[in-house]
Amino acid sequence: MTKQETLVTFQGVRKQYDDFVAVKTLDLEIGRGEFVAIMGPSGCGKTTTLRMLAGLESPTEGTITIGGKVMNDVPAHERDTPLVWQSLALFPFLNVQENVEFGLKMRGVPDFERQPRALMWLERMGLKGFEKRRIDQLSGGQRQRVALARSLVTEPEMLLLDEPLSALDAHLVIRMQGVLTKLQKELGITFVYVTHSQSEAFAMADRVVIMGQGEVAQIGAPRDIFRAPRNRFVAEFVGRNNIFTGLGREGRDIVVAADRISVTRDKPEGPAIKAEFLSEEFVGTAILCYFETPEGEELKAQVTEEQLEALGAEPGMAFWLGWAPEAAHEMEG
Amino acid sequence: MRLSDVLSRIYVLALFLFVFLPILTSVVFSFNSDRFPTVPLGHFTTHWYETAFSRPEVWTAFGNSLIVAVCAAALSTVLGFVTAYTDYRYGFRFKSAYLALALLPPTIPLVIMGLAMLAWLGRLGLSGTLPGIVIAHTVMGAPFAMAICRMRLQQMDPSLEAAAWNLGASPWRAMSAVVIPFTVPALISAFCLTAAVSFDEFIVAWFVSGLNKTVPVMILEILQGNVDPQINAIGTVVFLTSMTLVILAQLLILRRSAA
């Protein structure tokens, strides 16, 4: 945890619906001005966590505080925790400007004050000239920005985002990631971003919270989670790494990131494993090569195009996959 | 055009003729000078309209029908919306039973409904009064209104209302600022449709109307006396009224599913 002031705390929070436990136990602190991503597979409790923060669900046990105030029983409309919805949930019967003004109107901000604030945000989001458009006349990216403007117009301390980019095309996702990180830096407010996408979380967040089955599996900076996953669940979820069972001290599992594996024909010095080449996959600037050990375990190594060419790898050929001892991270349990 | 296209067009045309020819006939004879509906036709006249609408009881009946239709439509729409919203928003035990009950009235034979209403409203001292007919027609209209509102609410993004709360709207405020504006086309079309149902309804109205006759009840009374082309004239006006309401309702339904 950094030295920043804490804005949100979850203390022993549990959420249960009849027989189904959505969040088992959650202890989490979120700092002021922090960009936190909550990530995990579907059904891990990440969206429930966000909804509890917005007051759309109340915890079965435990306490949630925002700015030091216990929020458990504060209804959604008395909180200042705007949410950007996965579906965006823009009001189809209102035009762009009316959508943005909605939050101000509900808070009783007079008309003459609402309008300039809405227009300012629309301009800031690059939507000048679209004020009177209907929502169905906008592109996906424009709707996204209307949703952001609508949430930010009340100048909240914290913005909640629930998979806001999941409906966009790949190139727009990258652009919106840039827009969001820039916005968060400029405003200096807390962003709590829920996603199942590792690339989105790692690209934007200061800290990533990985959840699995209603519990926090690991909290850390993207780099730490990638290099030093705490357990097998996190390592597998993060991907692009190799888990070696029982190679650590006292038979613990170790993990080596794919880009820290060197592929050679001859047995190298230091730890190495022999495996058969399976296939290759272009991942932007590098190539991810897939191998299989005689025991049938899949291994991955990230190489450059030149390296792959020099190896002359064909499916079925055997290689040594080696790594520097310091590149290996020993996992708990 | 292929033969199958031609045939299917002819079939559709024939179907519409089959449905609308009887009504069309009555419209034609309402402007015909002959006393009996026979061909060849006599000359064009508005005489039957003039005589029909010079009778004060015709005006009273139209007045009654109008009051009843507007009140019953308003009540049906409110009830229908509230029921549909309950279904949309809440999950509860016996919900399917609740919905089945709410949609039940149209399946009850009208004669039974009329008799039951007569007995029930009689106990309440409302039989033979306009409020009595309004109650009966509301019972009949509400399920239609509910079905229309339900269709509209199903098109609503489930996050829309929560988004309003999230932006600081209290549950009541969210209802008036988001749910109702979203449902407005359905509310209007439900109002038009239930007004048309009430305006046309004869059997139940005949049981409960007593001296405060609505238009369909009055038509029967005139018919029982003798066959009179005035009926055609009155019928044409009734037909136009309810067709306008139904078309209005349909237009709203079509427009909202296009949006």
XYZ file of C-alpha atoms in Angstrom, chain A residues 54 56 76-77 79 81-83 85 87 89-93 102-103 105-107 136 150-151, chain B residues 152 157 159-171 173-174 177-179 181-182 259:
46
model
C -22.270 2.007 -5.431
C -26.831 -1.168 -5.352
C -27.459 4.371 -3.843
C -28.978 7.769 -4.583
C -23.913 8.332 -2.520
C -20.247 7.037 -6.581
C -21.173 7.321 -10.260
C -20.822 4.185 -12.278
C -22.164 0.656 -16.853
C -24.303 -1.506 -21.140
C -27.288 2.612 -19.631
C -27.678 5.960 -21.369
C -31.239 7.291 -21.322
C -32.582 6.731 -24.852
C -35.394 9.286 -24.515
C -29.196 14.204 -15.463
C -27.030 13.788 -12.346
C -30.709 17.808 -12.188
C -31.337 15.019 -9.673
C -29.105 16.835 -7.205
C -28.997 6.155 -31.129
C -22.533 11.892 -17.465
C -20.688 10.244 -14.581
C -42.187 -2.162 -23.433
C -32.074 -2.078 -20.192
C -29.433 -1.055 -15.655
C -31.386 2.006 -16.759
C -33.306 2.496 -13.534
C -30.263 1.653 -11.406
C -28.292 4.190 -13.454
C -30.810 6.838 -12.392
C -30.393 5.915 -8.701
C -26.655 5.914 -9.192
C -26.875 9.498 -10.487
C -28.750 10.647 -7.407
C -32.398 9.973 -8.250
C -34.493 8.578 -5.402
C -36.592 5.544 -6.350
C -37.702 10.275 -8.882
C -36.221 7.518 -11.032
C -37.693 10.687 -14.677
C -36.719 7.387 -16.302
C -39.202 4.514 -16.119
C -40.661 8.501 -19.909
C -39.327 5.246 -21.293
C -36.547 3.104 -32.223
